[in-house]
XYZ file of C-alpha atoms in Angstrom:
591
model
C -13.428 61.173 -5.586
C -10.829 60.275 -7.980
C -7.318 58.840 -8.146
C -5.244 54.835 -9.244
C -4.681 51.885 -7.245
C -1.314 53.603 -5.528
C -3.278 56.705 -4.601
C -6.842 58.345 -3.763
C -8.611 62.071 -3.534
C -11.486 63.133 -2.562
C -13.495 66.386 -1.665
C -15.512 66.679 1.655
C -17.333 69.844 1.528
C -19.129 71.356 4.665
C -16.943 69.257 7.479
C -14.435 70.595 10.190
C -10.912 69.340 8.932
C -10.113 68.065 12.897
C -13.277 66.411 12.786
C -12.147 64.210 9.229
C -8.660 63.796 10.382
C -10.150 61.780 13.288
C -12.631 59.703 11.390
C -9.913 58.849 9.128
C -7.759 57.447 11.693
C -10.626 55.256 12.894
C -11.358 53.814 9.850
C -8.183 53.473 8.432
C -7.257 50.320 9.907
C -10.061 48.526 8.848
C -8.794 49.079 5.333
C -5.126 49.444 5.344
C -3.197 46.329 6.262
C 0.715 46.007 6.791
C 2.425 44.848 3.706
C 3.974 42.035 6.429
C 2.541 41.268 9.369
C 3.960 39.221 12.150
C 2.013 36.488 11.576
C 3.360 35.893 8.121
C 7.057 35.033 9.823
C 6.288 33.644 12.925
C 6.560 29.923 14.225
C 3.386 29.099 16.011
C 2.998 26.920 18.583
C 5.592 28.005 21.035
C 6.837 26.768 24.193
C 6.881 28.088 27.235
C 7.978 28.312 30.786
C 6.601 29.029 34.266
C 8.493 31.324 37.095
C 8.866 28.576 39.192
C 10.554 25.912 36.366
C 14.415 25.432 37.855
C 16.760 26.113 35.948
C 18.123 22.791 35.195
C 14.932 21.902 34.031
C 15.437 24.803 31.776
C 18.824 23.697 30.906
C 17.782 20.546 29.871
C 15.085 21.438 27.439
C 17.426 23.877 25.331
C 19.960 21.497 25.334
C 17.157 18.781 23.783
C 15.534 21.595 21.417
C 18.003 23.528 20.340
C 15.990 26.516 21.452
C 17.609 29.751 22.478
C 14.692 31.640 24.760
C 11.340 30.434 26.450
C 8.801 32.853 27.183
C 7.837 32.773 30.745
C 4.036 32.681 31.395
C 1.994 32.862 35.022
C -1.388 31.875 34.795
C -2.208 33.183 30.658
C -0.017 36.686 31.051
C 3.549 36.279 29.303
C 6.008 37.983 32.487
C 9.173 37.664 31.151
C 11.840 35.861 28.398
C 14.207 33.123 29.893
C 17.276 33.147 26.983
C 19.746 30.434 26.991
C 22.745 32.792 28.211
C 20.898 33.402 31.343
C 20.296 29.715 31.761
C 23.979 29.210 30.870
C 24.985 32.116 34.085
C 22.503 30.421 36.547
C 24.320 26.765 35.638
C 27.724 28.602 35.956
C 26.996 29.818 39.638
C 25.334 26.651 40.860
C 21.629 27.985 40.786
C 20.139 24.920 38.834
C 18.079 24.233 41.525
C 16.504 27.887 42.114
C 13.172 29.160 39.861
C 13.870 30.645 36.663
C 12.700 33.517 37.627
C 15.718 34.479 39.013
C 17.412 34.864 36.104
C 14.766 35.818 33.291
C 14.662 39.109 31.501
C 11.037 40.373 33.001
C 8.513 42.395 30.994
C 5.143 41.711 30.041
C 6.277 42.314 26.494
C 4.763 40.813 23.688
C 3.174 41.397 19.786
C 0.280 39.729 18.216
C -0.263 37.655 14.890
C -1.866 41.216 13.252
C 0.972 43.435 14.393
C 3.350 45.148 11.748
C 6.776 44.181 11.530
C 7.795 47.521 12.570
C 6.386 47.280 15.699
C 8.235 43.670 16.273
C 11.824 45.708 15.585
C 10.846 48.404 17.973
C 9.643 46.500 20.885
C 13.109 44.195 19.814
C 15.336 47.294 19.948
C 13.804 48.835 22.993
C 14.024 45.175 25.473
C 16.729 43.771 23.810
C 14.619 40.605 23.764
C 15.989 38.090 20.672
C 12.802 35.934 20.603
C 9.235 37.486 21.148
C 6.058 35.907 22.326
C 3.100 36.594 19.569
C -0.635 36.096 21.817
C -3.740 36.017 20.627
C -7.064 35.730 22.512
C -4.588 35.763 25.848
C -2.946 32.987 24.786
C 0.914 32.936 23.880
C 0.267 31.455 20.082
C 4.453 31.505 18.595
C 7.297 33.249 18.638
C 8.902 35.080 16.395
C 13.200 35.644 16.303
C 15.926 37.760 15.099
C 16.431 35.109 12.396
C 13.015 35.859 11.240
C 13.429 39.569 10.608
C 16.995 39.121 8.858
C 15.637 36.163 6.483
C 12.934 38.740 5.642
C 14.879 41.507 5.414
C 17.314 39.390 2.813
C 14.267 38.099 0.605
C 13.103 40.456 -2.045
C 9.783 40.791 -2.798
C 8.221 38.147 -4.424
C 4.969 38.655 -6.129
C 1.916 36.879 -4.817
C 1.739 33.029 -6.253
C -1.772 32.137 -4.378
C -3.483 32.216 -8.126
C -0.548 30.061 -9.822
C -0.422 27.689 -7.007
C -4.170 27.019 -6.888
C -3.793 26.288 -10.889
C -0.883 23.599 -10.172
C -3.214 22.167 -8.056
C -6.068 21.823 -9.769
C -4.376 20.648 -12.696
C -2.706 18.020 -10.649
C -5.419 16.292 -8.340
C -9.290 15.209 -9.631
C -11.848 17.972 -9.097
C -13.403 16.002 -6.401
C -10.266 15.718 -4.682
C -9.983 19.400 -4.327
C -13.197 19.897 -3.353
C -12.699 17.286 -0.689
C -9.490 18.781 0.340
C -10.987 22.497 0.875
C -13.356 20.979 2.890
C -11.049 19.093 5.263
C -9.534 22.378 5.598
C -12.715 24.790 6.110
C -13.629 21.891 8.951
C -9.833 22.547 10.807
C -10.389 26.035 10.493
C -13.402 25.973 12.505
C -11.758 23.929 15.421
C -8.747 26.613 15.285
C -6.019 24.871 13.278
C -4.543 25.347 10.164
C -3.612 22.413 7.185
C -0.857 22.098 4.870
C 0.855 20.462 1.954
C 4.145 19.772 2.176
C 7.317 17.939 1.903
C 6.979 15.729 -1.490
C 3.633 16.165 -2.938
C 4.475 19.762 -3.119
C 7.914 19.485 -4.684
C 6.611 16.907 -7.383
C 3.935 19.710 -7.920
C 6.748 22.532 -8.761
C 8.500 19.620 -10.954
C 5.601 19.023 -12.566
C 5.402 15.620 -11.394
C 2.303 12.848 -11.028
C 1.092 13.230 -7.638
C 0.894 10.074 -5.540
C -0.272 10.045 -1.279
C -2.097 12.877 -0.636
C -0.390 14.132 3.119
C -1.767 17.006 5.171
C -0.421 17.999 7.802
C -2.133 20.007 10.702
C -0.906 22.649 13.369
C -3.159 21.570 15.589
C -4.425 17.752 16.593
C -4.516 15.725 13.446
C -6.294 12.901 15.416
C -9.465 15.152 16.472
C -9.681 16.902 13.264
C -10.076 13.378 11.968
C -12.663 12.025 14.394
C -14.304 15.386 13.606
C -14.391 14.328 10.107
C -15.469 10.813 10.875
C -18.711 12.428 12.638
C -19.547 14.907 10.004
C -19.149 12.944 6.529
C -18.586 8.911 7.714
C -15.518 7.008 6.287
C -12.871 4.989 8.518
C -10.192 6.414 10.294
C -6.586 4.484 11.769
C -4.847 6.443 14.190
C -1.551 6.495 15.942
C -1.775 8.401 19.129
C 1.937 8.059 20.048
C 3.108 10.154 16.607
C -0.233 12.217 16.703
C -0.917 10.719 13.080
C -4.521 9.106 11.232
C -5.532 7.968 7.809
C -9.211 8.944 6.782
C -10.804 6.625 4.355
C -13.545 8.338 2.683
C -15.438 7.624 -0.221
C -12.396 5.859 -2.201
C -9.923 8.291 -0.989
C -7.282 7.457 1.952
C -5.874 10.842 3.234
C -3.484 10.707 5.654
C -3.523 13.646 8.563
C -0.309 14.630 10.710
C 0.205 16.754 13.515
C 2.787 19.519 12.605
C 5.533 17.853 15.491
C 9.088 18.739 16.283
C 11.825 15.505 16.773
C 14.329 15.391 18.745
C 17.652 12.879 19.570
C 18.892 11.603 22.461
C 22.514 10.582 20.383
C 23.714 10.129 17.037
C 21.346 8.022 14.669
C 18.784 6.672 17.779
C 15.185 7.155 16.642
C 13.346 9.875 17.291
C 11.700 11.756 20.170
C 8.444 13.279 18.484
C 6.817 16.488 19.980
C 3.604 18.585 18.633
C 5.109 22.097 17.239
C 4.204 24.426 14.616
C 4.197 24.112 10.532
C 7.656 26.006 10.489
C 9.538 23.639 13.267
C 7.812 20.904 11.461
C 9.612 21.698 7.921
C 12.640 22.094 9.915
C 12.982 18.623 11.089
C 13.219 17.087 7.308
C 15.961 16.102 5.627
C 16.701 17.949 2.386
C 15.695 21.947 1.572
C 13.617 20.673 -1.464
C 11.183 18.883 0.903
C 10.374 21.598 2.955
C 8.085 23.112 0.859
C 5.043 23.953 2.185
C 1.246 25.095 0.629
C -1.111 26.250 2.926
C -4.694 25.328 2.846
C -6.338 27.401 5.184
C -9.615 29.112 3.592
C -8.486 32.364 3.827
C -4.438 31.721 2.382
C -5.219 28.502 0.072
C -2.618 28.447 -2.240
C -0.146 30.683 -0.212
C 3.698 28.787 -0.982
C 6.047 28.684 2.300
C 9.490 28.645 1.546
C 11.040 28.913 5.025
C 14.908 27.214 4.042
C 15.103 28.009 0.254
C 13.688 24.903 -1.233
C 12.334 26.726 -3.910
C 15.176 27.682 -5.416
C 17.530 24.529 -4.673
C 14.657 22.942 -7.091
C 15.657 25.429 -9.796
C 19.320 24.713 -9.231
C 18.630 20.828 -9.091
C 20.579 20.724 -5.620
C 20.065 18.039 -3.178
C 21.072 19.734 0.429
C 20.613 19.047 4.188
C 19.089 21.975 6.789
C 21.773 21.684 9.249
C 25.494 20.300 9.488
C 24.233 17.407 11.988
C 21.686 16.153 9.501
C 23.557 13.197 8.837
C 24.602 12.324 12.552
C 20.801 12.842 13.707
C 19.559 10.316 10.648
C 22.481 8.620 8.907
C 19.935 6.737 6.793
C 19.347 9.986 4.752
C 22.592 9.097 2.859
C 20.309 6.590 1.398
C 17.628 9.271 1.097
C 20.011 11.846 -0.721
C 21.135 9.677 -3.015
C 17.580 7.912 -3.791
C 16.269 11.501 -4.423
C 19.503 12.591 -6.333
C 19.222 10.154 -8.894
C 15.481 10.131 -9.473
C 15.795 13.778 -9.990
C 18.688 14.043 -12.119
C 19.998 16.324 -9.579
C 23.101 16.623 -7.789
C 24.287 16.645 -3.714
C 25.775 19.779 -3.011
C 29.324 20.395 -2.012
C 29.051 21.188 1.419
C 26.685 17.942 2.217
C 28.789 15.658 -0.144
C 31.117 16.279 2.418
C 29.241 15.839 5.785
C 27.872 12.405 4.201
C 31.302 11.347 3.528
C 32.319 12.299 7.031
C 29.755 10.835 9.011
C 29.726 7.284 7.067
C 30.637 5.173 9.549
C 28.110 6.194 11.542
C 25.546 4.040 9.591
C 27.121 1.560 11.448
C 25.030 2.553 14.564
C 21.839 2.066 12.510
C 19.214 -1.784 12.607
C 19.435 -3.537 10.425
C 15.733 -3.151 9.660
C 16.179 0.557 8.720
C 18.980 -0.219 6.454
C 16.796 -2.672 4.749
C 13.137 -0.544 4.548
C 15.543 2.210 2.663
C 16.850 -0.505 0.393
C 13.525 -1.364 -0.084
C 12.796 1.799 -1.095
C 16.056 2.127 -3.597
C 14.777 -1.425 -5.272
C 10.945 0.208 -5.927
C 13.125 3.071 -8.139
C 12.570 3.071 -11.810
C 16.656 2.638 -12.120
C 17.779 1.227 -8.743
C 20.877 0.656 -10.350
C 21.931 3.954 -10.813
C 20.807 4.602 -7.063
C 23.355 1.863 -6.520
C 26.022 2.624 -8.163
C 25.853 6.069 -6.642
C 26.064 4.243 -3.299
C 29.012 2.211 -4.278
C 31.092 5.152 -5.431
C 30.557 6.897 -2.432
C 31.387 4.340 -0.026
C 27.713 3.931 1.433
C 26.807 0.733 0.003
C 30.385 -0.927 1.712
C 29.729 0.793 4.567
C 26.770 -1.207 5.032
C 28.480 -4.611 4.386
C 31.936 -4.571 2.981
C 31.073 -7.105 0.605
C 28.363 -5.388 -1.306
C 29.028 -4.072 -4.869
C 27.150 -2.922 -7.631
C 28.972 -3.430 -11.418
C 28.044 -3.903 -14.911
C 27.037 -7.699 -13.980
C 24.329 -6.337 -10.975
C 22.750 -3.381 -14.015
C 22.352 -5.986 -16.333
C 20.580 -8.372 -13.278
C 18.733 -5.190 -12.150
C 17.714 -4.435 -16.235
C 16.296 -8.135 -16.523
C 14.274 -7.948 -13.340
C 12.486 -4.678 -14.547
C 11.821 -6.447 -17.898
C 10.250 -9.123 -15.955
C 8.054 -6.930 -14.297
C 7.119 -4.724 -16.825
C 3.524 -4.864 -18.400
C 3.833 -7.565 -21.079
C 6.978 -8.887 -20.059
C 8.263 -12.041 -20.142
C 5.980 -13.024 -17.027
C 5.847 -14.947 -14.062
C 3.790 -17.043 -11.711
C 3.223 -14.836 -8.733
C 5.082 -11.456 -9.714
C 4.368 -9.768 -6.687
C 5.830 -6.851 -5.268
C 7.492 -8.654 -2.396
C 9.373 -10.999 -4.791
C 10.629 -7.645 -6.780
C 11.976 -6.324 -3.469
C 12.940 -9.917 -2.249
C 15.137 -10.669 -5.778
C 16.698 -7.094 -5.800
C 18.372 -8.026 -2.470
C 19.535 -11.486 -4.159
C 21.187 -9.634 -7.092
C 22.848 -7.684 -4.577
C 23.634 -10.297 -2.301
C 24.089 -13.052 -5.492
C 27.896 -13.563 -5.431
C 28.461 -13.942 -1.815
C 29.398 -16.817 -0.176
C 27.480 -18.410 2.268
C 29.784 -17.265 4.772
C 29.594 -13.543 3.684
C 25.831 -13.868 2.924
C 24.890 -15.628 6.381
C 26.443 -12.403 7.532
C 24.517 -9.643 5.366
C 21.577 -11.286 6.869
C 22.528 -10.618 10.433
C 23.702 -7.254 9.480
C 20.207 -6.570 7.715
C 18.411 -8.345 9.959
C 16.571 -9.921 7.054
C 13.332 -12.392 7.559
C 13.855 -16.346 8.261
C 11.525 -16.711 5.262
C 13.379 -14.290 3.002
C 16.725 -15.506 4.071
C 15.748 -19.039 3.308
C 15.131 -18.480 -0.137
C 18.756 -16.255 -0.383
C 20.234 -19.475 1.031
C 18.020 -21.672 -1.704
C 19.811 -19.217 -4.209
C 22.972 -19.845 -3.278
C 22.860 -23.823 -3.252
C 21.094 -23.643 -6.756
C 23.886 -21.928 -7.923
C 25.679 -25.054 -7.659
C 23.490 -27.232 -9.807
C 23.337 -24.889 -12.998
C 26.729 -25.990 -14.612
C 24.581 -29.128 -15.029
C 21.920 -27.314 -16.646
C 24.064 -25.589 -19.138
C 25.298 -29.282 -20.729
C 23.024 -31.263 -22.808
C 20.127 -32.852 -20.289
C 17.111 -34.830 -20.654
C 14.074 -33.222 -19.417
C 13.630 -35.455 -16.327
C 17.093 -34.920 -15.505
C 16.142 -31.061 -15.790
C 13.231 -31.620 -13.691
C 15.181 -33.537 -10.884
C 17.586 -30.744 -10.449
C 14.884 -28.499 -10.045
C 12.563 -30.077 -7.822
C 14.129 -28.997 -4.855
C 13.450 -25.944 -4.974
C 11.086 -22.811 -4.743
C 9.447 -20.652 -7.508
C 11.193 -18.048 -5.578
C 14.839 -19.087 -5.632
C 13.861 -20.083 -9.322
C 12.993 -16.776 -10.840
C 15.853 -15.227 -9.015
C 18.728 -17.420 -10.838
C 16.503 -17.045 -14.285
C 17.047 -13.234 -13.666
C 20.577 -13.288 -12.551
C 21.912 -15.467 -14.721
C 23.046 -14.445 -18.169
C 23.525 -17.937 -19.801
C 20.547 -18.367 -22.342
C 20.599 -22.084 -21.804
C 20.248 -22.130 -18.141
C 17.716 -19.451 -18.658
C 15.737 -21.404 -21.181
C 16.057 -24.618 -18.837
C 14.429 -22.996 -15.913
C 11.608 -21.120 -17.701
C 11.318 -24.939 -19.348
C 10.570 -26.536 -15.839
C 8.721 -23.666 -14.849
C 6.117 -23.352 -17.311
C 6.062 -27.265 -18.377
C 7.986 -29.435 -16.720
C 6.627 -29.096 -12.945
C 2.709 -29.547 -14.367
C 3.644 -33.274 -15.880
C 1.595 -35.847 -13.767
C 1.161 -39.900 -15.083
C -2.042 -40.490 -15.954
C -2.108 -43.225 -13.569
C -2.588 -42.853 -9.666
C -1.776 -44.317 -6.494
C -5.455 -45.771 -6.336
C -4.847 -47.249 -9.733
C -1.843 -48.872 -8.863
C -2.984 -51.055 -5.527
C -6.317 -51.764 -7.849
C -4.880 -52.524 -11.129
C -1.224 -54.700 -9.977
C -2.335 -55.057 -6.504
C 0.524 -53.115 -4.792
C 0.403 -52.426 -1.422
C 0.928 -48.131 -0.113
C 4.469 -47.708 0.480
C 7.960 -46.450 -1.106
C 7.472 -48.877 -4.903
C 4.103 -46.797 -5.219
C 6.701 -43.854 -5.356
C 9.621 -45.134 -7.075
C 6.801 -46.105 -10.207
C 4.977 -42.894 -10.083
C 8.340 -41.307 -10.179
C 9.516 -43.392 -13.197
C 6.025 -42.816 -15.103
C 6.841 -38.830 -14.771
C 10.254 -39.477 -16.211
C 9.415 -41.151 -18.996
C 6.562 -38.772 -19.876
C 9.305 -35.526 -19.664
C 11.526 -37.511 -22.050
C 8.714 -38.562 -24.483
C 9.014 -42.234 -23.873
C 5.057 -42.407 -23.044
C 2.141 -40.695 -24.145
C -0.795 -42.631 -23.329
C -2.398 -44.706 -20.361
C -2.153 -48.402 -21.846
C 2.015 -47.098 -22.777
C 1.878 -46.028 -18.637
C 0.021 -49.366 -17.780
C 2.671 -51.366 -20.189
C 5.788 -49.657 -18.955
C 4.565 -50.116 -14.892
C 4.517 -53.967 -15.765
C 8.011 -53.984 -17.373
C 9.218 -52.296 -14.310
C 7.608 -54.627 -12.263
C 8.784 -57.777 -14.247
C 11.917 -56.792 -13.937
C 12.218 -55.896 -10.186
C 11.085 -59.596 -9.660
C 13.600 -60.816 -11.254
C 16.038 -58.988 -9.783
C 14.180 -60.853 -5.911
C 14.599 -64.473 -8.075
C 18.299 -63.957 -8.919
């Protein structure tokens, strides 16, 4: 034999040419393979109907979905397509009550997974049918659409990436990690499912990006494939039944496992509805092209790079873009989202969705207050919230939320102060945890509101007792630093801040931009609150004899203030000064 990789020859002596033909033919498929197969465009996990469904039934679930045919299915055997302008008729004449069977195309028509394209068109052309059932095994596995054909008759050929996407990854996550990952993936292979990548780990891969939560996400039941996991290696697993989600904790690692679902909403911006669907129909429900990126993990396509909604190349262009034109009425919290991811990015929102965010703003008015508040939270964990901000406030989003919300030079050089504080060697803090970060980025926002307007942003966020007790704290401390910027004793600088928390504290240090009021606060902070007389309670009833009550106080209170001003250093100064005061409040009784 002889020949190149585009064509072969060989020479079969001492054979009947009928009898080679034939062989050929039989083992030809075993080597030849479509260049696109059905499988590579359908959406798996379809749903279906049975003859008897009515049609209102029908009705209803299109309406909820969005989907435009059902296959119909007695017993395992697909008998027919149910399309949405059949549906639509039967409605029409008053037949929602009778069996869809009525009114479905019938045909025991269907393709599988390993079928060529070409047959897909043909059967399409020859029934008319818009969406076809794929089986496998006897079972009805996806479907595939017109809308699949035409994206993949649009696409041109794009060379195979499985080799450059394995190399992203491996560059990206610990060697373990892989290892651990191909695993998790051989395991759902075995019960039937397949695993993915997706949304955010996979566009910070093609960005180049660190990569943070490692998120699979399985067509199939994330739950099992965890307990499965659980039994074979050990670990800890949490599970969520209701959104068919679990975290596996494994040998340092937390991996979080999701079953591929499908959402739907019952009206504009309400939470929700969560169904199990396929990879594809799980991509479709996000909220911006660049996040529906998928990688599969399967054994046998690790590596492979889904692009189902051109997220690949809205990366290239730095575009920021929703799937649909009710993206923003489903979720209006993905304003937030856009914007978040625009300015992280350094990319841009695209015309067309500038323009459905802008008309759909007042619907944020329909979301809680908590939701409003986790996305803020989520802004104020941004390595430049204030840009996110700003963005916000020039496109109306921010007032939307509460009229009286701004963000200005004053709020980037609050927000610039609070990252310094933060920031490894920084100026420090006692307890700089993340919840005061989050908890003083609302302050600046909230800082020069009155109590009126801010009692209001609390109810509109729906913000914590606790947290909104410190906002309050805030704004009654803001009162009390025009004495702190005059000339003031240290007890007198001490007094003023007694009141209140190391919470409220660090807030007006950030937010104000008056060194002196700055310095004063930092002063009682790191000094001034320690100061304690070296005399006690116990010392006073056995030294002058006093009995417990509100004097014991008053001294103890007069000690501190004369140590903070310098006026005593030492026990027998303490022990002098507590006899002066108590000379003198005697003869203040005799007089």
């Amino acid at each position: 034999g002889g020949g190149h990789s585009r064509a072969a020859a060989a020479l079969i002596r001492e054979r009947q040419l009928e009898a080679v033909r034939l062989e050929l033919l039989e083992i030809l498929p075993r080597f030849i393979r479509p260049a696109v197969t059905v499988g590579a465009i359908m959406s798996r996990g379809a749903q279906t109907l049975t003859p008897d469904t009515p049609i209102r039934e029908a009705a209803q679930r299109m309406a909820r979905t969005g989907h435009e045919g059902y296959p119909v299915v007695q017993g395992e055997q697909v008998v027919g397509l149910l399309t949405r302008r059949a549906v639509d008729r039967g409605m029409q004449h008053g037949m929602g009550h009778q069996a869809v069977e009525r009114v479905m195309d019938r045909g025991q028509v269907f393709v599988t997974p390993d079928d060529p394209v070409e047959k897909l068109e043909k059967l399409m052309i020859a029934h008319g049918w818009g969406q076809m059932p794929v089986v496998s095994e006897g079972q009805v596995v996806g479907i595939v659409t017109r809308t699949d054909l035409i994206k993949l008759w649009a696409e041109p050929p794009r060379p195979p990436r499985r080799a450059e996407i394995t190399a992203l990854l491996e560059q990206a996550l610990a060697p373990e990690l892989v290892a651990l990952v191909r695993d998790i993936a051989a395991t759902a292979r075995a019960m039937g499912y397949s695993t993915y990548f997706v949304g955010g780990l996979v566009r910070d891969l093609l960005l180049g990006f660190s990569i943070g939560d490692i998120d699979i996400v399985v067509e199939g039941d994330a739950i099992a494939l965890t307990k499965r996991l659980l039994h074979e290696r050990g670990g800890r697993i949490k599970s969520h039944a209701r959104f068919g989600t679990a975290k596996w904790l494994f040998d340092g690692y937390s991996i979080d496992l999701v079953t591929a679902r499908t959402e739907f909403y019952a009206h504009p911006s309400a939470l929700p509805q969560v169904e199990r669907s396929s990879i594809k129909q799980d991509l479709h429900r996000r909220d911006f092209t660049i996040n529906t990126l998928a990688i599969c993990l399967d054994p046998d396509s690790y590596g492979e790079l889904f692009d189902f909604y051109g997220g690949e190349q809205d990366l290239k262009d730095g575009v920021i873009r929703v799937l649909h034109s009710l993206s923003f009425v489903e979720d209006p919290t993905r304003m937030l989202r856009a914007v978040r991811l625009e300015q992280r990015l350094g990319f841009h929102i695209e015309p067309r969705t500038h323009e459905q965010l802008v008309q759909s703003l007042d619907l944020l008015d329909r979301v809680s207050g908590d939701r409003i508040r986790h996305e803020l939270d989520l802004i104020f964990r941004e390595a430049r919230p204030k840009d996110v901000l700003r963005r916000l406030r020039q496109l109306r989003v921010l007032q939307q939320i509460y009229v009286g919300l701004t963000c200005d030079e004053w709020t980037h050089a609050c927000f610039e102060r609070l990252r310094g504080a933060f920031a490894p060697g920084g100026a420090g803090w006692p307890d700089p945890s993340p919840d005061l970060h989050s908890l003083a980025s609302l302050a600046i926002l909230c800082y020069r509101l009155d109590r009126t307007n801010l009692e209001a942003v609390f109810s509109r966020l729906k913000v914590p007792r606790a947290e909104a007790d410190v906002l309050r704290e805030v704004e009654s401390l803001q009162a009390v630093l025009p004495q702190l910027a005059r000339r003031q004793s240290a007890s007198a600088v001490y007094r003023a801040l007694l009141p209140y928390s190391l919470k409220s504290l660090f807030i007006v240090w950030v937010a104000s931009d008056n060194k002196t009021i700055a310095r004063r606060i930092r002063q009682y902070v790191d000094k001034l609150r320690h100061v304690q007389p070296i005399l006690n309670g116990n010392d006073l009833r056995r030294q002058f004899g006093l009995a417990p009550g509100p004097r014991v106080g008053q001294i103890l209170d007069t000690l501190r203030d004369a140590i903070l001003d310098g006026k005593v250093g030492t026990r027998q100064q303490e022990e002098a000064l507590v006899k002066r005061w108590l000379d003198k409040q005697q003869t203040m009784i005799d007089d």
